[in-house]
């Protein structure tokens, strides 16, 4: 009897211990060992081989787009895929191969970044692509890769990276009450040839924010007060959703200020101001 | 860079003489970090306030290249610059042309520097964004064997993925974009 009793007890104890371990494991996954583990938009949904597959498809599309300048890409494997890395907006794999580097969102399986250096401008050609043509090339590129843009508005920006190095950045994004939402598609291409060399595809979603209660002017005043530069100029400002590591969303004014010094250079500051509470924090200074 | 055939060192120059001496070190790669503006970089912080300018025309009136607080890329005594393969001007607005004179990149080009990278906007050298940009840029040019233009683009993506901020690094302007730092070599 005792033996049996002990046996049953021992067995029960093991089961309890096992259940306890299971509960502990589930709790660990839910609460996370780091704040980013609590962000539901960082839960890994695709593996490393799937990440490589999605990148290779986009690389081939880039190769076709800039066929004359990407001979190495067709034979690009072997590629390497890293363990997951946490960024400000997502968790991603870093994928590197011959002729490209990329990052794949572990949750959405989207290509967070892709760079095909062989398609960068060479400085040899004149700017032969119009902004409208650039937008169409970029849209076709996204469509060829099954990347949706519904609900997002495109904007074309001309960029000069040096003598003869002109590009277009075509960015799809959306704003709610003037607040830039995280979701974004970016295609950058050579303005001379139309070759696509860069893709960003950030899928993170955020709840539509309510109307900010702190105005841009008030935010700039708060920023000036915080850095002690009452006469500082506003160099730039924007209103956007920011995400804490655990996925908590904020709406923030980012104010860039500059002020003259007694030297031949200026001081500059980047200050974030919460668009509802007005709480300000210095992000960076020169 | 030391692992890739370059004899790397860091110098906190404290005098104009030291800046001049560094031209004699037969450098292949120069990376300057400091306060800056169109056409100039502050080389010495404090009472000396020595600046590096592109050329004589970029100087304030009454100053002369190579004298007192003014080092110039075009100073005749600084004869080794044609051996430099790449210069990084890590300061705000270093890519821009000053109201008088020429840009630092034009000045470097004029004396035979193969390639350079500078910024047309404010950058923030004290922050994590800038640190990651630098690390990624030099890893891409050495281990990765990328051109300086590609390495800049690679670094830009690394910063965006990690921080979702740019803090000015997208304003990088490259001269001599096809130049590579691997294998280790002097400028041509």
GROMACS .gro file of C-alpha atoms in nm:
model
  474
    1UNK     CA    1   0.000   0.000   0.000
    2UNK     CA    2   0.266   0.245   0.097
    3UNK     CA    3   0.464   0.160  -0.202
    4UNK     CA    4   0.161   0.208  -0.419
    5UNK     CA    5   0.067   0.525  -0.238
    6UNK     CA    6   0.411   0.663  -0.280
    7UNK     CA    7   0.412   0.555  -0.638
    8UNK     CA    8   0.088   0.734  -0.707
    9UNK     CA    9   0.205   1.037  -0.516
   10UNK     CA   10   0.530   1.041  -0.703
   11UNK     CA   11   0.349   1.009  -1.030
   12UNK     CA   12   0.107   1.282  -0.934
   13UNK     CA   13   0.389   1.502  -0.827
   14UNK     CA   14   0.553   1.455  -1.161
   15UNK     CA   15   0.235   1.543  -1.341
   16UNK     CA   16   0.187   1.852  -1.132
   17UNK     CA   17   0.544   1.948  -1.188
   18UNK     CA   18   0.501   1.889  -1.557
   19UNK     CA   19   0.183   2.093  -1.566
   20UNK     CA   20   0.354   2.361  -1.366
   21UNK     CA   21   0.634   2.375  -1.616
   22UNK     CA   22   0.385   2.394  -1.901
   23UNK     CA   23   0.199   2.678  -1.733
   24UNK     CA   24   0.524   2.853  -1.666
   25UNK     CA   25   0.627   2.814  -2.028
   26UNK     CA   26   0.298   2.955  -2.154
   27UNK     CA   27   0.318   3.243  -1.910
   28UNK     CA   28   0.670   3.313  -2.024
   29UNK     CA   29   0.559   3.330  -2.386
   30UNK     CA   30   0.271   3.559  -2.297
   31UNK     CA   31   0.448   3.799  -2.066
   32UNK     CA   32   0.785   3.761  -2.231
   33UNK     CA   33   1.134   3.775  -2.101
   34UNK     CA   34   1.180   4.112  -2.267
   35UNK     CA   35   0.930   4.387  -2.351
   36UNK     CA   36   0.944   4.305  -2.721
   37UNK     CA   37   0.818   3.952  -2.647
   38UNK     CA   38   0.490   4.108  -2.532
   39UNK     CA   39   0.433   4.283  -2.864
   40UNK     CA   40   0.181   4.072  -3.061
   41UNK     CA   41   0.315   4.209  -3.390
   42UNK     CA   42   0.652   4.051  -3.319
   43UNK     CA   43   0.529   3.696  -3.272
   44UNK     CA   44   0.728   3.483  -3.512
   45UNK     CA   45   0.505   3.336  -3.781
   46UNK     CA   46   0.750   3.239  -4.052
   47UNK     CA   47   1.074   3.044  -4.043
   48UNK     CA   48   1.412   3.123  -4.187
   49UNK     CA   49   1.372   2.922  -4.507
   50UNK     CA   50   1.042   3.095  -4.586
   51UNK     CA   51   1.214   3.427  -4.524
   52UNK     CA   52   1.482   3.337  -4.776
   53UNK     CA   53   1.219   3.234  -5.033
   54UNK     CA   54   1.035   3.564  -5.015
   55UNK     CA   55   1.358   3.759  -5.053
   56UNK     CA   56   1.474   3.556  -5.350
   57UNK     CA   57   1.152   3.625  -5.536
   58UNK     CA   58   1.191   3.998  -5.488
   59UNK     CA   59   1.558   3.983  -5.580
   60UNK     CA   60   1.467   3.811  -5.907
   61UNK     CA   61   1.212   4.084  -5.976
   62UNK     CA   62   1.483   4.344  -5.914
   63UNK     CA   63   1.713   4.151  -6.142
   64UNK     CA   64   1.457   4.159  -6.423
   65UNK     CA   65   1.395   4.524  -6.358
   66UNK     CA   66   1.763   4.607  -6.386
   67UNK     CA   67   1.867   4.307  -6.592
   68UNK     CA   68   2.166   4.465  -6.757
   69UNK     CA   69   2.339   4.537  -6.429
   70UNK     CA   70   2.263   4.240  -6.206
   71UNK     CA   71   2.444   3.939  -6.349
   72UNK     CA   72   2.549   3.801  -6.011
   73UNK     CA   73   2.209   3.782  -5.854
   74UNK     CA   74   2.067   3.491  -6.050
   75UNK     CA   75   2.327   3.268  -5.888
   76UNK     CA   76   2.303   3.435  -5.552
   77UNK     CA   77   2.269   3.136  -5.311
   78UNK     CA   78   2.415   3.041  -5.075
   79UNK     CA   79   2.255   3.311  -4.866
   80UNK     CA   80   2.260   3.340  -4.489
   81UNK     CA   81   1.965   3.406  -4.261
   82UNK     CA   82   2.023   3.539  -3.910
   83UNK     CA   83   1.837   3.471  -3.591
   84UNK     CA   84   1.555   3.717  -3.523
   85UNK     CA   85   1.662   4.075  -3.448
   86UNK     CA   86   1.444   4.334  -3.273
   87UNK     CA   87   1.401   4.674  -3.431
   88UNK     CA   88   1.191   4.971  -3.330
   89UNK     CA   89   0.888   4.857  -3.526
   90UNK     CA   90   0.935   4.488  -3.591
   91UNK     CA   91   1.131   4.169  -3.539
   92UNK     CA   92   1.319   4.054  -3.844
   93UNK     CA   93   1.563   3.810  -4.000
   94UNK     CA   94   1.867   3.953  -4.173
   95UNK     CA   95   1.919   3.780  -4.507
   96UNK     CA   96   2.244   3.828  -4.695
   97UNK     CA   97   2.351   3.688  -5.030
   98UNK     CA   98   2.563   3.773  -5.328
   99UNK     CA   99   2.431   4.096  -5.474
  100UNK     CA  100   2.170   4.177  -5.212
  101UNK     CA  101   2.099   4.231  -4.844
  102UNK     CA  102   1.754   4.213  -4.689
  103UNK     CA  103   1.547   4.189  -4.374
  104UNK     CA  104   1.228   3.990  -4.342
  105UNK     CA  105   0.962   4.061  -4.082
  106UNK     CA  106   0.927   3.745  -3.873
  107UNK     CA  107   0.559   3.811  -3.802
  108UNK     CA  108   0.422   3.931  -4.134
  109UNK     CA  109   0.673   3.756  -4.361
  110UNK     CA  110   0.714   4.081  -4.553
  111UNK     CA  111   1.042   4.222  -4.678
  112UNK     CA  112   1.123   4.494  -4.430
  113UNK     CA  113   1.425   4.603  -4.636
  114UNK     CA  114   1.586   4.489  -4.958
  115UNK     CA  115   1.890   4.649  -5.117
  116UNK     CA  116   2.033   4.544  -5.455
  117UNK     CA  117   2.356   4.746  -5.478
  118UNK     CA  118   2.423   4.655  -5.842
  119UNK     CA  119   2.113   4.855  -5.935
  120UNK     CA  120   2.233   5.174  -5.762
  121UNK     CA  121   2.302   5.472  -5.987
  122UNK     CA  122   2.642   5.467  -6.153
  123UNK     CA  123   2.660   5.837  -6.230
  124UNK     CA  124   2.696   5.754  -6.599
  125UNK     CA  125   2.351   5.839  -6.727
  126UNK     CA  126   2.131   6.146  -6.741
  127UNK     CA  127   1.812   6.166  -6.537
  128UNK     CA  128   1.587   5.998  -6.791
  129UNK     CA  129   1.288   5.897  -6.579
  130UNK     CA  130   1.005   6.135  -6.492
  131UNK     CA  131   0.845   6.133  -6.146
  132UNK     CA  132   0.525   5.987  -6.294
  133UNK     CA  133   0.720   5.712  -6.467
  134UNK     CA  134   0.902   5.642  -6.143
  135UNK     CA  135   0.573   5.601  -5.963
  136UNK     CA  136   0.453   5.351  -6.223
  137UNK     CA  137   0.777   5.152  -6.211
  138UNK     CA  138   0.752   5.138  -5.832
  139UNK     CA  139   0.386   5.036  -5.838
  140UNK     CA  140   0.456   4.763  -6.094
  141UNK     CA  141   0.742   4.639  -5.880
  142UNK     CA  142   0.521   4.612  -5.573
  143UNK     CA  143   0.247   4.438  -5.772
  144UNK     CA  144   0.495   4.189  -5.915
  145UNK     CA  145   0.590   4.100  -5.560
  146UNK     CA  146   0.233   4.082  -5.432
  147UNK     CA  147   0.280   4.379  -5.200
  148UNK     CA  148  -0.050   4.561  -5.140
  149UNK     CA  149  -0.087   4.938  -5.128
  150UNK     CA  150  -0.462   4.965  -5.064
  151UNK     CA  151  -0.540   5.256  -4.834
  152UNK     CA  152  -0.194   5.405  -4.876
  153UNK     CA  153  -0.114   5.716  -5.080
  154UNK     CA  154   0.203   5.740  -5.293
  155UNK     CA  155   0.447   6.028  -5.285
  156UNK     CA  156   0.750   6.070  -5.511
  157UNK     CA  157   1.063   6.243  -5.382
  158UNK     CA  158   1.364   6.324  -5.597
  159UNK     CA  159   1.695   6.251  -5.425
  160UNK     CA  160   2.051   6.341  -5.519
  161UNK     CA  161   2.318   6.118  -5.369
  162UNK     CA  162   2.612   6.284  -5.540
  163UNK     CA  163   2.730   6.397  -5.883
  164UNK     CA  164   2.512   6.218  -6.138
  165UNK     CA  165   2.354   6.001  -5.868
  166UNK     CA  166   1.986   6.086  -5.892
  167UNK     CA  167   1.713   5.862  -5.758
  168UNK     CA  168   1.343   5.863  -5.686
  169UNK     CA  169   1.200   5.745  -5.357
  170UNK     CA  170   0.839   5.645  -5.401
  171UNK     CA  171   0.672   5.609  -5.062
  172UNK     CA  172   0.322   5.481  -4.988
  173UNK     CA  173   0.186   5.580  -4.647
  174UNK     CA  174  -0.127   5.710  -4.480
  175UNK     CA  175  -0.217   5.974  -4.226
  176UNK     CA  176  -0.504   5.994  -3.980
  177UNK     CA  177  -0.571   6.342  -3.835
  178UNK     CA  178  -0.230   6.434  -3.976
  179UNK     CA  179  -0.062   6.148  -3.791
  180UNK     CA  180   0.171   5.936  -4.001
  181UNK     CA  181   0.083   5.572  -3.945
  182UNK     CA  182   0.356   5.308  -3.929
  183UNK     CA  183   0.255   5.107  -4.236
  184UNK     CA  184   0.479   5.201  -4.527
  185UNK     CA  185   0.601   5.082  -4.866
  186UNK     CA  186   0.908   5.241  -5.021
  187UNK     CA  187   1.063   5.174  -5.359
  188UNK     CA  188   1.376   5.361  -5.460
  189UNK     CA  189   1.504   5.354  -5.814
  190UNK     CA  190   1.775   5.496  -6.037
  191UNK     CA  191   1.641   5.810  -6.203
  192UNK     CA  192   1.855   5.742  -6.510
  193UNK     CA  193   1.763   5.379  -6.578
  194UNK     CA  194   1.458   5.304  -6.366
  195UNK     CA  195   1.635   5.011  -6.201
  196UNK     CA  196   1.489   4.939  -5.857
  197UNK     CA  197   1.756   4.904  -5.590
  198UNK     CA  198   1.565   4.943  -5.263
  199UNK     CA  199   1.242   4.817  -5.112
  200UNK     CA  200   1.095   4.881  -4.767
  201UNK     CA  201   0.774   4.706  -4.669
  202UNK     CA  202   0.665   4.779  -4.314
  203UNK     CA  203   0.333   4.608  -4.239
  204UNK     CA  204   0.290   4.703  -3.874
  205UNK     CA  205  -0.060   4.826  -3.810
  206UNK     CA  206  -0.175   5.071  -3.543
  207UNK     CA  207  -0.510   5.181  -3.413
  208UNK     CA  208  -0.637   5.500  -3.573
  209UNK     CA  209  -0.542   5.775  -3.328
  210UNK     CA  210  -0.780   6.039  -3.203
  211UNK     CA  211  -0.713   6.399  -3.298
  212UNK     CA  212  -0.396   6.528  -3.129
  213UNK     CA  213  -0.457   6.789  -2.861
  214UNK     CA  214  -0.109   6.942  -2.868
  215UNK     CA  215  -0.058   7.170  -3.169
  216UNK     CA  216   0.262   7.186  -3.369
  217UNK     CA  217   0.325   7.535  -3.235
  218UNK     CA  218   0.283   7.423  -2.876
  219UNK     CA  219   0.506   7.124  -2.938
  220UNK     CA  220   0.777   7.349  -3.083
  221UNK     CA  221   0.752   7.579  -2.780
  222UNK     CA  222   0.786   7.281  -2.547
  223UNK     CA  223   1.086   7.161  -2.742
  224UNK     CA  224   1.253   7.500  -2.725
  225UNK     CA  225   1.190   7.524  -2.352
  226UNK     CA  226   1.328   7.176  -2.290
  227UNK     CA  227   1.660   7.242  -2.461
  228UNK     CA  228   1.683   7.599  -2.334
  229UNK     CA  229   1.695   7.753  -2.678
  230UNK     CA  230   1.417   8.008  -2.689
  231UNK     CA  231   1.515   8.147  -3.027
  232UNK     CA  232   1.581   7.816  -3.197
  233UNK     CA  233   1.447   7.770  -3.550
  234UNK     CA  234   1.222   7.479  -3.637
  235UNK     CA  235   1.409   7.290  -3.909
  236UNK     CA  236   1.144   7.023  -3.951
  237UNK     CA  237   0.850   6.873  -3.773
  238UNK     CA  238   0.631   6.570  -3.815
  239UNK     CA  239   0.358   6.387  -3.632
  240UNK     CA  240   0.371   6.010  -3.623
  241UNK     CA  241   0.284   5.696  -3.433
  242UNK     CA  242   0.569   5.564  -3.222
  243UNK     CA  243   0.571   5.216  -3.075
  244UNK     CA  244   0.724   5.110  -2.745
  245UNK     CA  245   0.912   4.780  -2.740
  246UNK     CA  246   0.605   4.606  -2.594
  247UNK     CA  247   0.382   4.736  -2.873
  248UNK     CA  248   0.222   5.026  -2.686
  249UNK     CA  249   0.145   5.305  -2.932
  250UNK     CA  250   0.201   5.678  -2.886
  251UNK     CA  251   0.143   5.976  -3.106
  252UNK     CA  252   0.444   6.204  -3.105
  253UNK     CA  253   0.554   6.531  -3.257
  254UNK     CA  254   0.917   6.512  -3.367
  255UNK     CA  255   1.061   6.862  -3.373
  256UNK     CA  256   1.406   6.935  -3.512
  257UNK     CA  257   1.548   7.265  -3.387
  258UNK     CA  258   1.862   7.455  -3.470
  259UNK     CA  259   2.025   7.759  -3.313
  260UNK     CA  260   2.326   7.965  -3.402
  261UNK     CA  261   2.635   7.954  -3.184
  262UNK     CA  262   2.933   8.184  -3.155
  263UNK     CA  263   3.113   7.935  -3.377
  264UNK     CA  264   3.061   7.895  -3.752
  265UNK     CA  265   2.837   7.594  -3.695
  266UNK     CA  266   2.491   7.555  -3.546
  267UNK     CA  267   2.358   7.342  -3.265
  268UNK     CA  268   2.068   7.116  -3.354
  269UNK     CA  269   1.828   6.912  -3.146
  270UNK     CA  270   1.562   6.651  -3.209
  271UNK     CA  271   1.287   6.658  -2.950
  272UNK     CA  272   0.985   6.429  -2.923
  273UNK     CA  273   0.667   6.580  -2.777
  274UNK     CA  274   0.370   6.363  -2.689
  275UNK     CA  275   0.077   6.487  -2.897
  276UNK     CA  276  -0.173   6.445  -2.610
  277UNK     CA  277   0.020   6.501  -2.287
  278UNK     CA  278   0.277   6.750  -2.417
  279UNK     CA  279   0.556   6.566  -2.238
  280UNK     CA  280   0.881   6.637  -2.421
  281UNK     CA  281   1.204   6.438  -2.440
  282UNK     CA  282   1.532   6.509  -2.617
  283UNK     CA  283   1.607   6.239  -2.873
  284UNK     CA  284   1.936   6.365  -3.014
  285UNK     CA  285   2.169   6.665  -3.012
  286UNK     CA  286   2.458   6.762  -3.235
  287UNK     CA  287   3.943   4.833  -4.054
  288UNK     CA  288   4.258   4.699  -3.899
  289UNK     CA  289   4.148   4.345  -3.980
  290UNK     CA  290   4.126   4.426  -4.349
  291UNK     CA  291   4.474   4.536  -4.432
  292UNK     CA  292   4.460   4.892  -4.304
  293UNK     CA  293   4.671   5.010  -4.014
  294UNK     CA  294   4.392   5.181  -3.827
  295UNK     CA  295   4.435   5.441  -3.556
  296UNK     CA  296   4.240   5.716  -3.392
  297UNK     CA  297   4.375   6.064  -3.344
  298UNK     CA  298   4.235   6.346  -3.139
  299UNK     CA  299   4.420   6.629  -3.303
  300UNK     CA  300   4.496   6.914  -3.069
  301UNK     CA  301   4.691   7.156  -3.281
  302UNK     CA  302   4.714   7.269  -3.638
  303UNK     CA  303   5.055   7.109  -3.653
  304UNK     CA  304   4.902   6.776  -3.564
  305UNK     CA  305   4.654   6.811  -3.845
  306UNK     CA  306   4.934   6.889  -4.081
  307UNK     CA  307   5.138   6.599  -3.953
  308UNK     CA  308   4.853   6.365  -4.019
  309UNK     CA  309   4.880   6.451  -4.386
  310UNK     CA  310   5.228   6.311  -4.366
  311UNK     CA  311   5.112   5.981  -4.226
  312UNK     CA  312   5.035   5.858  -4.573
  313UNK     CA  313   4.676   5.783  -4.486
  314UNK     CA  314   4.457   5.587  -4.724
  315UNK     CA  315   4.129   5.648  -4.541
  316UNK     CA  316   4.035   5.951  -4.337
  317UNK     CA  317   3.724   5.980  -4.124
  318UNK     CA  318   3.662   6.319  -3.963
  319UNK     CA  319   3.407   6.359  -3.688
  320UNK     CA  320   3.318   6.693  -3.536
  321UNK     CA  321   3.113   7.009  -3.551
  322UNK     CA  322   3.085   7.133  -3.904
  323UNK     CA  323   2.908   7.347  -4.157
  324UNK     CA  324   2.922   7.403  -4.531
  325UNK     CA  325   3.288   7.414  -4.628
  326UNK     CA  326   3.441   7.358  -4.285
  327UNK     CA  327   3.493   7.115  -4.000
  328UNK     CA  328   3.604   7.201  -3.650
  329UNK     CA  329   3.920   7.006  -3.584
  330UNK     CA  330   4.009   7.131  -3.239
  331UNK     CA  331   3.759   7.200  -2.965
  332UNK     CA  332   3.840   7.463  -2.707
  333UNK     CA  333   4.060   7.767  -2.712
  334UNK     CA  334   4.235   7.677  -3.034
  335UNK     CA  335   3.919   7.634  -3.240
  336UNK     CA  336   4.109   7.518  -3.543
  337UNK     CA  337   3.911   7.441  -3.856
  338UNK     CA  338   3.963   7.242  -4.171
  339UNK     CA  339   3.848   7.427  -4.482
  340UNK     CA  340   3.834   7.325  -4.845
  341UNK     CA  341   4.048   7.609  -4.978
  342UNK     CA  342   4.150   7.970  -4.931
  343UNK     CA  343   3.826   8.102  -5.076
  344UNK     CA  344   3.632   7.919  -4.806
  345UNK     CA  345   3.811   8.097  -4.520
  346UNK     CA  346   3.685   8.396  -4.326
  347UNK     CA  347   3.842   8.719  -4.443
  348UNK     CA  348   4.182   8.782  -4.293
  349UNK     CA  349   4.267   8.412  -4.254
  350UNK     CA  350   4.522   8.223  -4.454
  351UNK     CA  351   4.540   7.853  -4.528
  352UNK     CA  352   4.802   7.681  -4.317
  353UNK     CA  353   4.835   7.971  -4.076
  354UNK     CA  354   4.710   7.989  -3.720
  355UNK     CA  355   4.370   7.827  -3.693
  356UNK     CA  356   4.307   7.742  -4.056
  357UNK     CA  357   4.397   7.410  -4.213
  358UNK     CA  358   4.297   7.372  -4.576
  359UNK     CA  359   4.273   7.070  -4.798
  360UNK     CA  360   4.448   7.281  -5.059
  361UNK     CA  361   4.742   7.388  -4.839
  362UNK     CA  362   5.052   7.329  -5.052
  363UNK     CA  363   5.248   7.174  -4.769
  364UNK     CA  364   4.991   6.902  -4.726
  365UNK     CA  365   5.114   6.701  -5.018
  366UNK     CA  366   4.993   6.351  -4.954
  367UNK     CA  367   4.624   6.389  -5.014
  368UNK     CA  368   4.634   6.243  -5.361
  369UNK     CA  369   4.709   5.910  -5.192
  370UNK     CA  370   4.386   5.917  -4.996
  371UNK     CA  371   4.129   5.667  -5.120
  372UNK     CA  372   3.833   5.781  -4.913
  373UNK     CA  373   3.742   6.068  -4.680
  374UNK     CA  374   3.439   6.070  -4.452
  375UNK     CA  375   3.330   6.417  -4.344
  376UNK     CA  376   3.122   6.319  -4.041
  377UNK     CA  377   2.962   6.652  -3.961
  378UNK     CA  378   2.649   6.857  -4.032
  379UNK     CA  379   2.610   7.015  -4.378
  380UNK     CA  380   2.958   6.905  -4.487
  381UNK     CA  381   2.828   6.825  -4.835
  382UNK     CA  382   2.704   7.177  -4.890
  383UNK     CA  383   2.873   7.459  -5.075
  384UNK     CA  384   2.944   7.762  -4.853
  385UNK     CA  385   2.842   8.110  -4.958
  386UNK     CA  386   3.206   8.174  -5.036
  387UNK     CA  387   3.440   7.901  -5.156
  388UNK     CA  388   3.382   7.536  -5.235
  389UNK     CA  389   3.253   7.228  -5.056
  390UNK     CA  390   3.486   7.002  -4.863
  391UNK     CA  391   3.413   6.726  -5.113
  392UNK     CA  392   3.506   6.951  -5.405
  393UNK     CA  393   3.821   7.047  -5.218
  394UNK     CA  394   3.910   6.683  -5.161
  395UNK     CA  395   3.843   6.600  -5.524
  396UNK     CA  396   4.058   6.890  -5.641
  397UNK     CA  397   4.364   6.758  -5.459
  398UNK     CA  398   4.322   6.403  -5.585
  399UNK     CA  399   4.121   6.224  -5.317
  400UNK     CA  400   3.945   5.931  -5.487
  401UNK     CA  401   3.613   5.941  -5.303
  402UNK     CA  402   3.434   6.110  -5.016
  403UNK     CA  403   3.109   6.100  -4.826
  404UNK     CA  404   2.952   6.399  -4.652
  405UNK     CA  405   2.608   6.507  -4.535
  406UNK     CA  406   2.379   6.781  -4.660
  407UNK     CA  407   2.166   6.792  -4.344
  408UNK     CA  408   2.214   6.792  -3.968
  409UNK     CA  409   2.347   6.464  -3.830
  410UNK     CA  410   2.364   6.361  -3.466
  411UNK     CA  411   2.703   6.208  -3.385
  412UNK     CA  412   2.630   6.140  -3.019
  413UNK     CA  413   2.349   5.894  -3.076
  414UNK     CA  414   2.295   5.526  -3.144
  415UNK     CA  415   2.175   5.594  -3.499
  416UNK     CA  416   2.504   5.750  -3.598
  417UNK     CA  417   2.704   5.476  -3.426
  418UNK     CA  418   2.515   5.204  -3.614
  419UNK     CA  419   2.548   5.394  -3.942
  420UNK     CA  420   2.926   5.412  -3.898
  421UNK     CA  421   2.968   5.051  -3.793
  422UNK     CA  422   2.756   4.927  -4.080
  423UNK     CA  423   2.920   5.155  -4.334
  424UNK     CA  424   3.273   5.047  -4.257
  425UNK     CA  425   3.179   4.681  -4.224
  426UNK     CA  426   3.011   4.699  -4.564
  427UNK     CA  427   3.315   4.860  -4.726
  428UNK     CA  428   3.564   4.619  -4.571
  429UNK     CA  429   3.410   4.278  -4.495
  430UNK     CA  430   3.137   4.331  -4.750
  431UNK     CA  431   3.360   4.469  -5.022
  432UNK     CA  432   3.092   4.718  -5.123
  433UNK     CA  433   3.144   5.049  -5.298
  434UNK     CA  434   3.118   5.356  -5.080
  435UNK     CA  435   2.780   5.438  -5.237
  436UNK     CA  436   2.644   5.091  -5.168
  437UNK     CA  437   2.785   5.089  -4.816
  438UNK     CA  438   2.606   5.416  -4.743
  439UNK     CA  439   2.280   5.267  -4.867
  440UNK     CA  440   2.339   4.952  -4.664
  441UNK     CA  441   2.400   5.157  -4.351
  442UNK     CA  442   2.086   5.360  -4.417
  443UNK     CA  443   1.872   5.046  -4.427
  444UNK     CA  444   2.033   4.912  -4.109
  445UNK     CA  445   1.946   5.233  -3.926
  446UNK     CA  446   1.588   5.239  -4.052
  447UNK     CA  447   1.522   4.876  -3.962
  448UNK     CA  448   1.669   4.910  -3.616
  449UNK     CA  449   1.549   5.255  -3.509
  450UNK     CA  450   1.284   5.366  -3.758
  451UNK     CA  451   1.470   5.698  -3.758
  452UNK     CA  452   1.733   5.844  -3.986
  453UNK     CA  453   1.859   6.148  -3.795
  454UNK     CA  454   2.006   6.293  -4.111
  455UNK     CA  455   2.197   5.995  -4.249
  456UNK     CA  456   1.981   5.981  -4.563
  457UNK     CA  457   2.139   6.312  -4.661
  458UNK     CA  458   2.468   6.136  -4.741
  459UNK     CA  459   2.632   6.266  -5.058
  460UNK     CA  460   2.898   6.055  -5.227
  461UNK     CA  461   3.173   6.159  -5.464
  462UNK     CA  462   3.365   5.881  -5.639
  463UNK     CA  463   3.077   5.646  -5.575
  464UNK     CA  464   3.229   5.333  -5.730
  465UNK     CA  465   3.538   5.341  -5.507
  466UNK     CA  466   3.597   5.033  -5.292
  467UNK     CA  467   3.809   5.010  -4.978
  468UNK     CA  468   3.867   4.637  -5.019
  469UNK     CA  469   4.132   4.523  -5.085
  470UNK     CA  470   4.322   4.774  -4.877
  471UNK     CA  471   4.492   5.025  -5.099
  472UNK     CA  472   4.589   5.387  -5.137
  473UNK     CA  473   4.410   5.619  -5.371
  474UNK     CA  474   4.497   5.626  -5.735
   0.00000   0.00000   0.00000
